[in-house]
mmCIF file of C-alpha atoms in Angstrom:
data_model
loop_
_atom_site.group_PDB
_atom_site.id
_atom_site.type_symbol
_atom_site.label_atom_id
_atom_site.label_comp_id
_atom_site.label_asym_id
_atom_site.label_seq_id
_atom_site.Cartn_x
_atom_site.Cartn_y
_atom_site.Cartn_z
ATOM 1 C CA MET A 215 201.929 -4.911 84.282
ATOM 2 C CA SER A 216 198.302 -5.995 83.623
ATOM 3 C CA GLU A 217 198.254 -8.285 86.268
ATOM 4 C CA THR A 218 199.685 -5.697 88.798
ATOM 5 C CA LEU A 219 197.046 -3.010 87.669
ATOM 6 C CA ARG A 220 194.313 -5.311 87.837
ATOM 7 C CA GLU A 221 195.446 -5.939 91.275
ATOM 8 C CA ASN A 222 195.715 -2.610 92.250
ATOM 9 C CA ALA A 223 192.056 -1.965 90.902
ATOM 10 C CA LEU A 224 190.708 -4.543 93.166
ATOM 11 C CA LEU A 225 192.651 -3.429 96.004
ATOM 12 C CA ARG A 226 191.362 0.275 95.892
ATOM 13 C CA ASP A 227 187.888 -1.034 95.473
ATOM 14 C CA THR A 228 188.259 -2.971 98.414
ATOM 15 C CA HIS A 229 189.012 0.105 100.618
ATOM 16 C CA ASP A 230 186.755 2.754 98.530
ATOM 17 C CA PRO A 231 184.235 3.927 101.135
ATOM 18 C CA LEU A 232 181.913 4.796 98.043
ATOM 19 C CA ALA A 233 181.832 1.165 96.944
ATOM 20 C CA LYS A 234 178.741 0.286 98.287
ATOM 21 C CA LEU A 235 176.616 2.686 96.702
ATOM 22 C CA ARG A 236 177.037 0.520 93.622
ATOM 23 C CA GLY A 237 174.469 -1.568 94.599
ATOM 24 C CA LYS A 238 171.872 1.289 94.623
ATOM 25 C CA PHE A 239 171.990 1.148 90.786
ATOM 26 C CA VAL A 240 170.789 -1.120 88.288
ATOM 27 C CA LEU A 241 174.157 -2.539 86.660
ATOM 28 C CA ASP A 242 175.024 -5.460 85.038
ATOM 29 C CA GLU A 243 178.717 -7.012 85.637
ATOM 30 C CA GLU A 244 179.060 -7.806 82.039
ATOM 31 C CA THR A 245 179.040 -4.044 81.087
ATOM 32 C CA VAL A 246 181.400 -1.405 82.262
ATOM 33 C CA TYR A 247 179.396 1.924 82.046
ATOM 34 C CA LEU A 248 181.389 4.846 81.252
ATOM 35 C CA ASP A 249 178.681 7.350 79.707
ATOM 36 C CA GLY A 250 177.239 8.956 82.957
ATOM 37 C CA ASN A 251 178.056 12.300 81.751
ATOM 38 C CA SER A 252 175.459 11.497 79.247
ATOM 39 C CA LEU A 253 172.824 9.562 80.994
ATOM 40 C CA GLY A 254 173.146 8.315 84.648
ATOM 41 C CA ALA A 255 172.296 4.712 85.602
ATOM 42 C CA LEU A 256 168.894 4.162 86.883
ATOM 43 C CA PRO A 257 168.723 4.170 90.829
ATOM 44 C CA ALA A 258 166.912 0.690 91.904
ATOM 45 C CA HIS A 259 164.335 2.279 93.825
ATOM 46 C CA VAL A 260 163.224 4.567 91.260
ATOM 47 C CA PRO A 261 160.848 2.165 89.413
ATOM 48 C CA ASP A 262 158.881 1.195 92.902
ATOM 49 C CA ARG A 263 158.644 4.787 93.709
ATOM 50 C CA MET A 264 157.204 5.530 90.144
ATOM 51 C CA ALA A 265 154.885 2.526 90.444
ATOM 52 C CA ASP A 266 153.202 4.470 93.390
ATOM 53 C CA VAL A 267 153.010 7.762 91.704
ATOM 54 C CA ILE A 268 151.274 6.341 88.558
ATOM 55 C CA THR A 269 148.951 3.656 90.548
ATOM 56 C CA ARG A 270 148.208 5.610 93.627
ATOM 57 C CA GLU A 271 148.769 9.561 93.384
ATOM 58 C CA TRP A 272 147.722 9.927 89.537
ATOM 59 C CA GLY A 273 145.738 6.502 89.568
ATOM 60 C CA ARG A 274 143.495 7.195 92.769
ATOM 61 C CA LEU A 275 143.972 10.454 94.255
ATOM 62 C CA ARG A 276 144.257 12.214 90.442
ATOM 63 C CA ILE A 277 143.910 15.755 91.036
ATOM 64 C CA ARG A 278 144.102 15.731 94.771
ATOM 65 C CA SER A 279 147.680 15.015 94.602
ATOM 66 C CA TRP A 280 148.740 18.465 93.646
ATOM 67 C CA ASP A 281 147.849 19.073 97.323
ATOM 68 C CA GLU A 282 147.751 15.911 99.161
ATOM 69 C CA SER A 283 151.272 14.402 97.431
ATOM 70 C CA GLY A 284 152.951 17.549 97.177
ATOM 71 C CA TRP A 285 153.099 17.846 93.441
ATOM 72 C CA TRP A 286 152.652 21.574 93.395
ATOM 73 C CA THR A 287 155.503 22.326 95.502
ATOM 74 C CA ALA A 288 157.570 19.655 93.712
ATOM 75 C CA PRO A 289 159.800 22.220 91.833
ATOM 76 C CA GLU A 290 161.064 23.978 95.078
ATOM 77 C CA ARG A 291 161.301 20.964 97.086
ATOM 78 C CA ILE A 292 163.215 19.337 94.846
ATOM 79 C CA GLY A 293 165.387 22.597 94.198
ATOM 80 C CA ASP A 294 166.557 22.428 98.126
ATOM 81 C CA ARG A 295 167.602 19.018 97.492
ATOM 82 C CA ILE A 296 169.946 19.669 94.795
ATOM 83 C CA ALA A 297 171.142 22.755 96.347
ATOM 84 C CA PRO A 298 173.683 21.415 98.817
ATOM 85 C CA LEU A 299 175.276 19.236 95.883
ATOM 86 C CA VAL A 300 176.112 22.509 94.198
ATOM 87 C CA GLY A 301 176.785 25.008 97.145
ATOM 88 C CA ALA A 302 173.527 26.686 97.543
ATOM 89 C CA ALA A 303 171.333 27.627 100.270
ATOM 90 C CA PRO A 304 167.596 26.551 100.383
ATOM 91 C CA GLY A 305 165.094 28.748 98.496
ATOM 92 C CA ARG A 306 167.509 29.604 95.486
ATOM 93 C CA ILE A 307 166.823 26.956 92.902
ATOM 94 C CA VAL A 308 163.807 25.809 91.308
ATOM 95 C CA VAL A 309 163.477 22.524 89.065
ATOM 96 C CA SER A 310 161.884 23.371 85.967
ATOM 97 C CA ASP A 311 161.706 22.890 81.886
ATOM 98 C CA SER A 312 165.162 21.687 80.018
ATOM 99 C CA THR A 313 168.657 23.166 80.332
ATOM 100 C CA SER A 314 168.039 25.321 77.218
ATOM 101 C CA VAL A 315 164.870 26.814 78.214
ATOM 102 C CA ASN A 316 166.544 27.736 81.649
ATOM 103 C CA VAL A 317 169.680 29.265 79.679
ATOM 104 C CA PHE A 318 167.271 31.358 77.816
ATOM 105 C CA LYS A 319 165.576 32.811 80.962
ATOM 106 C CA ALA A 320 168.935 33.283 82.551
ATOM 107 C CA VAL A 321 170.411 35.109 79.835
ATOM 108 C CA VAL A 322 167.634 37.312 79.229
ATOM 109 C CA ALA A 323 166.991 37.902 83.051
ATOM 110 C CA ALA A 324 170.891 38.752 83.455
ATOM 111 C CA THR A 325 170.852 41.440 80.551
ATOM 112 C CA ARG A 326 167.736 43.003 82.389
ATOM 113 C CA LEU A 327 169.614 43.080 85.412
ATOM 114 C CA SER A 328 172.035 44.932 83.521
ATOM 115 C CA THR A 329 172.148 48.437 82.137
ATOM 116 C CA ASP A 330 171.559 49.514 78.396
ATOM 117 C CA ASP A 331 174.984 50.797 77.996
ATOM 118 C CA ARG A 332 176.377 47.159 78.654
ATOM 119 C CA ASP A 333 175.493 45.750 75.102
ATOM 120 C CA GLU A 334 177.762 42.753 74.959
ATOM 121 C CA ILE A 335 177.371 39.039 76.107
ATOM 122 C CA LEU A 336 180.376 37.043 76.590
ATOM 123 C CA VAL A 337 180.172 33.178 75.655
ATOM 124 C CA ASP A 338 182.509 30.416 76.227
ATOM 125 C CA ALA A 339 183.745 29.921 72.543
ATOM 126 C CA THR A 340 183.970 26.255 73.464
ATOM 127 C CA THR A 341 180.557 25.988 74.752
ATOM 128 C CA PHE A 342 178.077 22.977 74.156
ATOM 129 C CA PRO A 343 176.241 24.463 70.940
ATOM 130 C CA THR A 344 172.941 24.955 72.512
ATOM 131 C CA ASP A 345 174.288 27.529 74.579
ATOM 132 C CA GLY A 346 175.587 29.395 71.885
ATOM 133 C CA TYR A 347 172.196 29.176 69.721
ATOM 134 C CA ILE A 348 170.099 30.015 72.825
ATOM 135 C CA ALA A 349 172.225 32.931 73.733
ATOM 136 C CA GLU A 350 172.795 34.345 70.109
ATOM 137 C CA SER A 351 168.813 34.376 70.014
ATOM 138 C CA ALA A 352 168.734 36.171 73.362
ATOM 139 C CA ALA A 353 171.101 38.677 72.180
ATOM 140 C CA ARG A 354 168.901 39.397 68.981
ATOM 141 C CA MET A 355 165.959 40.012 71.271
ATOM 142 C CA THR A 356 167.543 42.305 73.801
ATOM 143 C CA GLY A 357 169.658 44.608 71.382
ATOM 144 C CA ARG A 358 172.907 42.769 72.631
ATOM 145 C CA ARG A 359 175.792 41.358 70.797
ATOM 146 C CA ILE A 360 177.629 38.223 71.365
ATOM 147 C CA VAL A 361 181.154 37.933 71.837
ATOM 148 C CA PRO A 362 182.882 34.412 72.000
ATOM 149 C CA VAL A 363 185.989 34.246 74.144
ATOM 150 C CA ALA A 364 187.938 31.130 75.559
ATOM 151 C CA PRO A 365 187.148 30.519 79.143
ATOM 152 C CA ALA A 366 190.855 31.328 80.161
ATOM 153 C CA ASP A 367 190.618 34.852 78.460
ATOM 154 C CA LEU A 368 187.227 36.101 79.907
ATOM 155 C CA ALA A 369 188.973 38.016 83.039
ATOM 156 C CA ASP A 370 190.567 40.109 80.281
ATOM 157 C CA ALA A 371 188.070 40.355 77.847
ATOM 158 C CA ALA A 372 185.362 41.555 80.566
ATOM 159 C CA GLY A 373 184.882 45.440 80.578
ATOM 160 C CA PRO A 374 182.401 48.419 80.813
ATOM 161 C CA ARG A 375 180.298 46.855 77.849
ATOM 162 C CA THR A 376 179.617 43.532 79.387
ATOM 163 C CA ALA A 377 176.439 42.983 80.590
ATOM 164 C CA ALA A 378 177.102 39.080 81.388
ATOM 165 C CA ALA A 379 179.141 36.011 80.463
ATOM 166 C CA LEU A 380 177.665 32.584 79.904
ATOM 167 C CA VAL A 381 180.083 29.830 80.755
ATOM 168 C CA ASN A 382 180.530 26.000 81.062
ATOM 169 C CA HIS A 383 181.760 24.926 84.214
ATOM 170 C CA VAL A 384 183.238 21.740 82.583
ATOM 171 C CA ASP A 385 184.056 21.383 79.012
ATOM 172 C CA PHE A 386 181.655 18.756 77.533
ATOM 173 C CA ARG A 387 184.229 17.618 74.911
ATOM 174 C CA THR A 388 187.512 17.368 76.882
ATOM 175 C CA GLY A 389 186.411 17.377 80.354
ATOM 176 C CA ARG A 390 188.322 20.398 81.304
ATOM 177 C CA LEU A 391 187.161 22.470 84.418
ATOM 178 C CA HIS A 392 187.276 26.028 84.301
ATOM 179 C CA ASP A 393 188.117 28.431 87.019
ATOM 180 C CA LEU A 394 184.518 29.338 88.390
ATOM 181 C CA PRO A 395 185.746 31.400 91.417
ATOM 182 C CA GLY A 396 188.259 33.367 89.421
ATOM 183 C CA THR A 397 186.206 33.842 86.562
ATOM 184 C CA THR A 398 183.143 35.171 88.584
ATOM 185 C CA ALA A 399 185.459 37.237 90.649
ATOM 186 C CA ALA A 400 186.602 38.857 87.637
ATOM 187 C CA LEU A 401 183.244 39.581 85.924
ATOM 188 C CA HIS A 402 182.041 41.197 88.830
ATOM 189 C CA ALA A 403 185.081 43.474 89.057
ATOM 190 C CA ALA A 404 184.082 44.594 85.404
ATOM 191 C CA GLY A 405 180.537 44.855 86.720
ATOM 192 C CA ALA A 406 179.094 42.120 84.881
ATOM 193 C CA LEU A 407 177.006 39.120 85.749
ATOM 194 C CA ALA A 408 178.095 35.509 85.671
ATOM 195 C CA ILE A 409 176.108 32.669 84.185
ATOM 196 C CA TRP A 410 177.392 29.220 84.994
ATOM 197 C CA ASP A 411 176.325 26.090 82.885
ATOM 198 C CA LEU A 412 176.857 23.215 85.472
ATOM 199 C CA CYS A 413 175.765 20.123 83.216
ATOM 200 C CA HIS A 414 178.921 18.413 83.554
ATOM 201 C CA SER A 415 179.993 19.320 86.967
ATOM 202 C CA ALA A 416 176.891 18.955 89.526
ATOM 203 C CA GLY A 417 177.040 15.749 91.220
ATOM 204 C CA ALA A 418 181.027 15.170 90.189
ATOM 205 C CA LEU A 419 182.644 17.778 92.278
ATOM 206 C CA PRO A 420 181.937 20.713 94.585
ATOM 207 C CA VAL A 421 180.844 23.703 92.894
ATOM 208 C CA GLY A 422 180.169 26.500 95.533
ATOM 209 C CA LEU A 423 177.669 28.654 93.975
ATOM 210 C CA ASP A 424 177.006 30.632 97.126
ATOM 211 C CA GLU A 425 180.428 30.928 98.458
ATOM 212 C CA HIS A 426 181.928 32.232 95.213
ATOM 213 C CA GLY A 427 178.986 34.715 94.327
ATOM 214 C CA VAL A 428 177.677 33.121 91.041
ATOM 215 C CA ASP A 429 174.476 35.073 89.915
ATOM 216 C CA LEU A 430 172.821 32.536 87.987
ATOM 217 C CA ALA A 431 173.319 29.039 87.016
ATOM 218 C CA VAL A 432 171.788 26.277 85.212
ATOM 219 C CA GLY A 433 172.292 22.703 84.896
ATOM 220 C CA CYS A 434 170.813 19.218 83.876
ATOM 221 C CA THR A 435 169.845 16.295 86.184
ATOM 222 C CA TYR A 436 170.072 13.414 83.855
ATOM 223 C CA LYS A 437 173.977 12.818 84.076
ATOM 224 C CA TYR A 438 175.561 12.679 87.752
ATOM 225 C CA LEU A 439 172.340 13.613 89.244
ATOM 226 C CA ASN A 440 170.950 10.310 87.581
ATOM 227 C CA GLY A 441 167.252 11.674 87.350
ATOM 228 C CA GLY A 442 166.569 9.942 84.145
ATOM 229 C CA PRO A 443 166.330 10.666 80.188
ATOM 230 C CA GLY A 444 164.855 14.133 79.851
ATOM 231 C CA SER A 445 164.590 14.739 83.597
ATOM 232 C CA PRO A 446 163.874 18.478 84.501
ATOM 233 C CA ALA A 447 166.502 20.875 84.654
ATOM 234 C CA TYR A 448 167.275 23.701 87.063
ATOM 235 C CA LEU A 449 167.769 27.167 87.670
ATOM 236 C CA TYR A 450 169.827 29.001 90.407
ATOM 237 C CA VAL A 451 169.072 32.641 91.075
ATOM 238 C CA ALA A 452 171.316 34.425 93.812
ATOM 239 C CA GLU A 453 169.283 35.516 96.620
ATOM 240 C CA ARG A 454 170.370 39.237 95.897
ATOM 241 C CA HIS A 455 168.983 38.874 92.469
ATOM 242 C CA GLN A 456 165.645 37.473 93.156
ATOM 243 C CA ALA A 457 163.595 40.358 93.734
ATOM 244 C CA ALA A 458 164.643 41.882 90.567
ATOM 245 C CA PHE A 459 164.853 38.659 88.607
ATOM 246 C CA ASP A 460 162.791 39.300 85.375
ATOM 247 C CA SER A 461 162.011 36.111 83.596
ATOM 248 C CA PRO A 462 161.469 36.456 79.758
ATOM 249 C CA LEU A 463 158.890 33.521 80.187
ATOM 250 C CA PRO A 464 156.311 34.512 82.952
ATOM 251 C CA GLY A 465 153.746 31.885 83.137
ATOM 252 C CA TRP A 466 150.726 31.110 85.272
ATOM 253 C CA ASN A 467 153.173 28.804 87.509
ATOM 254 C CA SER A 468 155.298 31.891 88.493
ATOM 255 C CA HIS A 469 152.695 33.988 89.077
ATOM 256 C CA ALA A 470 152.096 35.460 93.033
ATOM 257 C CA ASP A 471 148.605 34.223 92.598
ATOM 258 C CA PRO A 472 148.676 31.587 90.258
ATOM 259 C CA PHE A 473 144.835 30.145 90.835
ATOM 260 C CA GLY A 474 143.598 34.070 90.609
ATOM 261 C CA MET A 475 143.915 33.651 86.958
ATOM 262 C CA THR A 476 144.293 37.343 86.486
ATOM 263 C CA PRO A 477 145.074 38.977 83.255
ATOM 264 C CA GLY A 478 147.896 40.874 84.585
ATOM 265 C CA TYR A 479 151.402 39.265 85.465
ATOM 266 C CA ALA A 480 152.392 39.813 89.198
ATOM 267 C CA ALA A 481 155.766 37.512 90.069
ATOM 268 C CA ALA A 482 155.868 35.138 92.579
ATOM 269 C CA GLU A 483 158.603 35.740 95.272
ATOM 270 C CA GLY A 484 162.088 33.758 95.553
ATOM 271 C CA ALA A 485 163.072 31.207 92.853
ATOM 272 C CA ALA A 486 159.609 30.377 92.025
ATOM 273 C CA ARG A 487 159.849 33.063 89.527
ATOM 274 C CA GLY A 488 162.010 30.659 87.652
ATOM 275 C CA ARG A 489 158.739 28.401 87.171
ATOM 276 C CA VAL A 490 156.788 28.741 83.762
ATOM 277 C CA GLY A 491 154.031 26.296 82.999
ATOM 278 C CA THR A 492 152.610 22.850 84.603
ATOM 279 C CA PRO A 493 155.491 20.681 85.985
ATOM 280 C CA ASP A 494 156.022 17.451 84.236
ATOM 281 C CA ILE A 495 155.298 15.412 87.294
ATOM 282 C CA LEU A 496 156.372 12.199 86.414
ATOM 283 C CA SER A 497 159.856 13.192 85.564
ATOM 284 C CA MET A 498 159.970 15.531 88.272
ATOM 285 C CA LEU A 499 159.003 12.848 90.988
ATOM 286 C CA ALA A 500 161.489 10.162 89.309
ATOM 287 C CA LEU A 501 164.324 12.581 89.785
ATOM 288 C CA GLU A 502 163.223 13.322 93.457
ATOM 289 C CA SER A 503 163.451 9.665 94.030
ATOM 290 C CA ALA A 504 166.728 9.256 92.314
ATOM 291 C CA LEU A 505 168.029 11.957 94.640
ATOM 292 C CA ASP A 506 168.001 9.645 97.513
ATOM 293 C CA VAL A 507 171.301 7.803 96.649
ATOM 294 C CA TRP A 508 172.939 11.216 97.721
ATOM 295 C CA ASP A 509 171.571 10.833 101.519
ATOM 296 C CA GLY A 510 174.737 10.744 103.484
ATOM 297 C CA VAL A 511 177.069 11.505 100.509
ATOM 298 C CA ALA A 512 179.534 14.303 100.685
ATOM 299 C CA VAL A 513 180.235 16.006 97.270
ATOM 300 C CA GLU A 514 183.741 16.286 98.371
ATOM 301 C CA ASP A 515 184.310 12.142 98.754
ATOM 302 C CA VAL A 516 182.949 11.958 95.238
ATOM 303 C CA ARG A 517 185.275 14.502 94.030
ATOM 304 C CA ALA A 518 188.196 12.519 95.726
ATOM 305 C CA LYS A 519 187.429 9.395 94.049
ATOM 306 C CA SER A 520 186.710 11.102 90.722
ATOM 307 C CA LEU A 521 190.096 12.175 90.687
ATOM 308 C CA ALA A 522 191.839 9.130 91.955
ATOM 309 C CA LEU A 523 189.444 7.119 88.886
ATOM 310 C CA THR A 524 190.484 9.357 86.111
ATOM 311 C CA ASP A 525 194.238 9.518 87.259
ATOM 312 C CA PHE A 526 194.082 5.418 87.381
ATOM 313 C CA PHE A 527 192.443 5.197 83.882
ATOM 314 C CA GLU A 528 194.940 7.566 82.495
ATOM 315 C CA GLU A 529 197.653 5.426 83.929
ATOM 316 C CA CYS A 530 195.932 2.100 82.447
ATOM 317 C CA VAL A 531 195.727 3.706 79.058
ATOM 318 C CA ALA A 532 199.369 4.760 79.144
ATOM 319 C CA ALA A 533 200.398 1.070 80.063
ATOM 320 C CA TYR A 534 198.105 -0.881 77.634
ATOM 321 C CA VAL A 535 197.704 1.341 74.775
ATOM 322 C CA PRO A 536 200.189 1.461 72.014
ATOM 323 C CA ALA A 537 201.943 4.685 71.848
ATOM 324 C CA GLY A 538 200.702 7.209 69.159
ATOM 325 C CA ARG A 539 197.152 5.584 68.975
ATOM 326 C CA VAL A 540 195.624 8.219 71.273
ATOM 327 C CA ALA A 541 195.984 11.532 73.095
ATOM 328 C CA SER A 542 194.633 12.817 76.041
ATOM 329 C CA LEU A 543 192.438 15.969 75.622
ATOM 330 C CA THR A 544 191.802 15.889 79.283
ATOM 331 C CA PRO A 545 194.157 18.383 81.382
ATOM 332 C CA ARG A 546 196.284 16.253 83.926
ATOM 333 C CA ALA A 547 196.120 19.217 86.773
ATOM 334 C CA HIS A 548 193.506 18.216 89.113
ATOM 335 C CA SER A 549 192.302 21.873 89.231
ATOM 336 C CA GLU A 550 191.613 21.898 85.841
ATOM 337 C CA ARG A 551 189.759 18.204 85.163
ATOM 338 C CA GLY A 552 186.183 17.612 85.790
ATOM 339 C CA SER A 553 185.119 13.923 85.910
ATOM 340 C CA GLN A 554 185.705 12.398 82.404
ATOM 341 C CA VAL A 555 188.432 11.789 80.127
ATOM 342 C CA ALA A 556 188.544 12.335 76.487
ATOM 343 C CA LEU A 557 190.802 10.589 74.200
ATOM 344 C CA ARG A 558 191.608 11.902 70.850
ATOM 345 C CA CYS A 559 191.888 8.653 68.174
ATOM 346 C CA ALA A 560 191.858 8.950 64.494
ATOM 347 C CA GLU A 561 189.612 5.879 63.970
ATOM 348 C CA ALA A 562 187.147 6.835 67.156
ATOM 349 C CA PRO A 563 183.941 5.909 65.619
ATOM 350 C CA ALA A 564 185.139 2.326 64.776
ATOM 351 C CA VAL A 565 186.873 2.029 67.940
ATOM 352 C CA MET A 566 183.716 3.200 70.134
ATOM 353 C CA ALA A 567 181.406 0.537 68.136
ATOM 354 C CA GLU A 568 183.776 -1.972 69.078
ATOM 355 C CA LEU A 569 184.279 -1.044 72.564
ATOM 356 C CA ILE A 570 180.051 -0.956 73.144
ATOM 357 C CA ARG A 571 180.029 -4.325 71.412
ATOM 358 C CA ARG A 572 182.613 -5.596 74.005
ATOM 359 C CA GLY A 573 180.670 -3.986 76.967
ATOM 360 C CA VAL A 574 182.559 -0.731 77.469
ATOM 361 C CA VAL A 575 180.051 1.969 77.160
ATOM 362 C CA GLY A 576 181.571 5.121 76.531
ATOM 363 C CA ASP A 577 180.419 7.741 73.916
ATOM 364 C CA LEU A 578 181.794 9.499 70.580
ATOM 365 C CA ARG A 579 182.123 13.186 69.934
ATOM 366 C CA ARG A 580 182.780 13.309 66.076
ATOM 367 C CA PRO A 581 184.991 13.212 64.205
ATOM 368 C CA ASP A 582 187.419 11.867 66.611
ATOM 369 C CA VAL A 583 187.076 11.800 70.378
ATOM 370 C CA LEU A 584 186.278 8.834 72.662
ATOM 371 C CA ARG A 585 184.525 10.185 75.584
ATOM 372 C CA PHE A 586 184.588 8.182 78.967
ATOM 373 C CA GLY A 587 182.745 9.508 82.106
ATOM 374 C CA PHE A 588 183.406 8.444 85.552
ATOM 375 C CA THR A 589 180.286 8.446 88.029
ATOM 376 C CA PRO A 590 182.012 7.815 91.313
ATOM 377 C CA LEU A 591 178.944 6.457 92.714
ATOM 378 C CA TYR A 592 178.850 3.368 90.685
ATOM 379 C CA VAL A 593 182.076 3.094 88.756
ATOM 380 C CA GLY A 594 185.085 1.601 90.271
ATOM 381 C CA PHE A 595 188.623 1.202 89.555
ATOM 382 C CA ALA A 596 188.229 -2.318 88.023
ATOM 383 C CA ASP A 597 185.754 -0.520 85.941
ATOM 384 C CA ALA A 598 188.555 2.003 84.966
ATOM 385 C CA GLU A 599 191.026 -1.053 84.448
ATOM 386 C CA ARG A 600 188.904 -3.328 82.435
ATOM 387 C CA ALA A 601 187.955 -0.451 80.050
ATOM 388 C CA ALA A 602 191.732 0.666 79.343
ATOM 389 C CA ARG A 603 192.653 -3.238 78.760
ATOM 390 C CA ILE A 604 189.672 -3.603 76.309
ATOM 391 C CA LEU A 605 190.350 -0.316 74.706
ATOM 392 C CA ALA A 606 194.083 -1.601 74.047
ATOM 393 C CA GLU A 607 192.461 -4.967 72.420
ATOM 394 C CA VAL A 608 190.603 -2.871 70.178
ATOM 395 C CA LEU A 609 193.085 -0.744 69.227
ATOM 396 C CA ALA A 610 195.263 -3.788 68.221
ATOM 397 C CA GLU A 611 192.770 -5.023 65.787
ATOM 398 C CA ILE A 612 191.848 -1.953 64.221
ATOM 399 C CA PRO A 613 194.415 -0.499 61.599
ATOM 400 C CA ALA A 614 195.502 2.849 62.625
ATOM 401 C CA GLU A 615 194.676 5.502 59.911
ATOM 402 C CA ALA A 616 196.763 8.404 60.903
ATOM 403 C CA PRO A 617 199.152 9.136 63.881
ATOM 404 C CA ALA A 618 197.303 10.696 66.775
ATOM 405 C CA PRO A 619 198.141 14.387 67.078
ATOM 406 C CA GLN A 620 200.366 15.460 70.471
ATOM 407 C CA ALA A 621 198.023 16.548 73.313
ATOM 408 C CA SER A 622 199.334 20.147 73.087
ATOM 409 C CA GLU A 623 197.971 20.357 69.288
ATOM 410 C CA VAL A 624 194.600 18.577 70.372
ATOM 411 C CA ARG A 625 193.893 21.188 73.296
ATOM 412 C CA ARG A 626 194.866 23.828 70.432
ATOM 413 C CA GLU A 627 192.177 22.267 68.131
ATOM 414 C CA ALA A 628 189.332 21.953 70.760
ATOM 415 C CA ALA A 629 187.904 25.159 70.533
ATOM 416 C CA PRO A 630 184.905 25.921 67.743
ATOM 417 C CA ASP A 631 184.510 29.241 66.357
ATOM 418 C CA LEU A 632 181.242 30.482 67.288
ATOM 419 C CA ASP A 633 181.429 33.033 64.168
ATOM 420 C CA SER A 634 181.983 30.428 61.505
#
């Protein structure tokens, strides 16, 4: 069986139209890197670009680079490069600050776009914790209350008191893909706004922000977009909301006349309203350079490979790993899957530590989830087969502490209670 799967993997890699992109990243053959959903690999050309930014633009041009090197326009320019990857037209995305800061801007702005009698903010009950923390703080500040709701129940939960809903497009623990078009339409039917967190979907699958009428969206750039550790996040504001978008963090960078230094605030036009203070230029320009790897790449092709990779990895796990040692948290249906596979394993901490020691780098979500992210730009089918084979070897050496639960039990237990 192992030889057949290995031969299958090599054949698939040979015919993979995206395989040539692997050479554009700094990788080593000794490591299977399956943690791009936490930190993307380094595009090989970025160090030379950053050397030029540091030595010439900062070192020699210094302050002149704000104009001559285009530093000032970087947040909107880079936003326009991200736009096609998430299905947005130019002028609707600004790159600025962190995801957390942008979540705060989006949630508060959404309540300001709503009416006072809409006093509820629905929050994805399985959300990444920071989104929940930020939403709760925004609710206290705006006199609203948080209502945690399972993503599948949002359509039924939205009503005349709902101002907005904050939802993760892909669940960070399980890799479950939530229904962005359907949920957005249901929220609009209830008179509410849709705010989507795209951290685990942008760069892995088509999003369709404009097509599906999303109101506001945020996302990071250091995962599937490979922008580097702590690279700046982005904020999407639908064109129909831009004139009324009222940021809770007005700064000199988002002023209509930023160098006028007037005491009164007047907001800039368009997505630039999402800017706040001076941009982090070094990280910003590293991200811009990293986005070069997307030139000529269709997100639809990336999605097709992502689904094929995750299918193949699950096939290899089923073939190699003894029954009962792991249970998949990730939906099998393509319409419900992001670009990762999460496996519930009672011995997960010890297993992941040993996997990393043997060159298979995934990550751990305590207490018992092994998480493997598949970045189609540089992960191949041989990587997936090797990772599953080594996982089986590690599990054969680490005694089972307790039987793994059934998948149905796993999925039922995956949602935290934000009220606790």
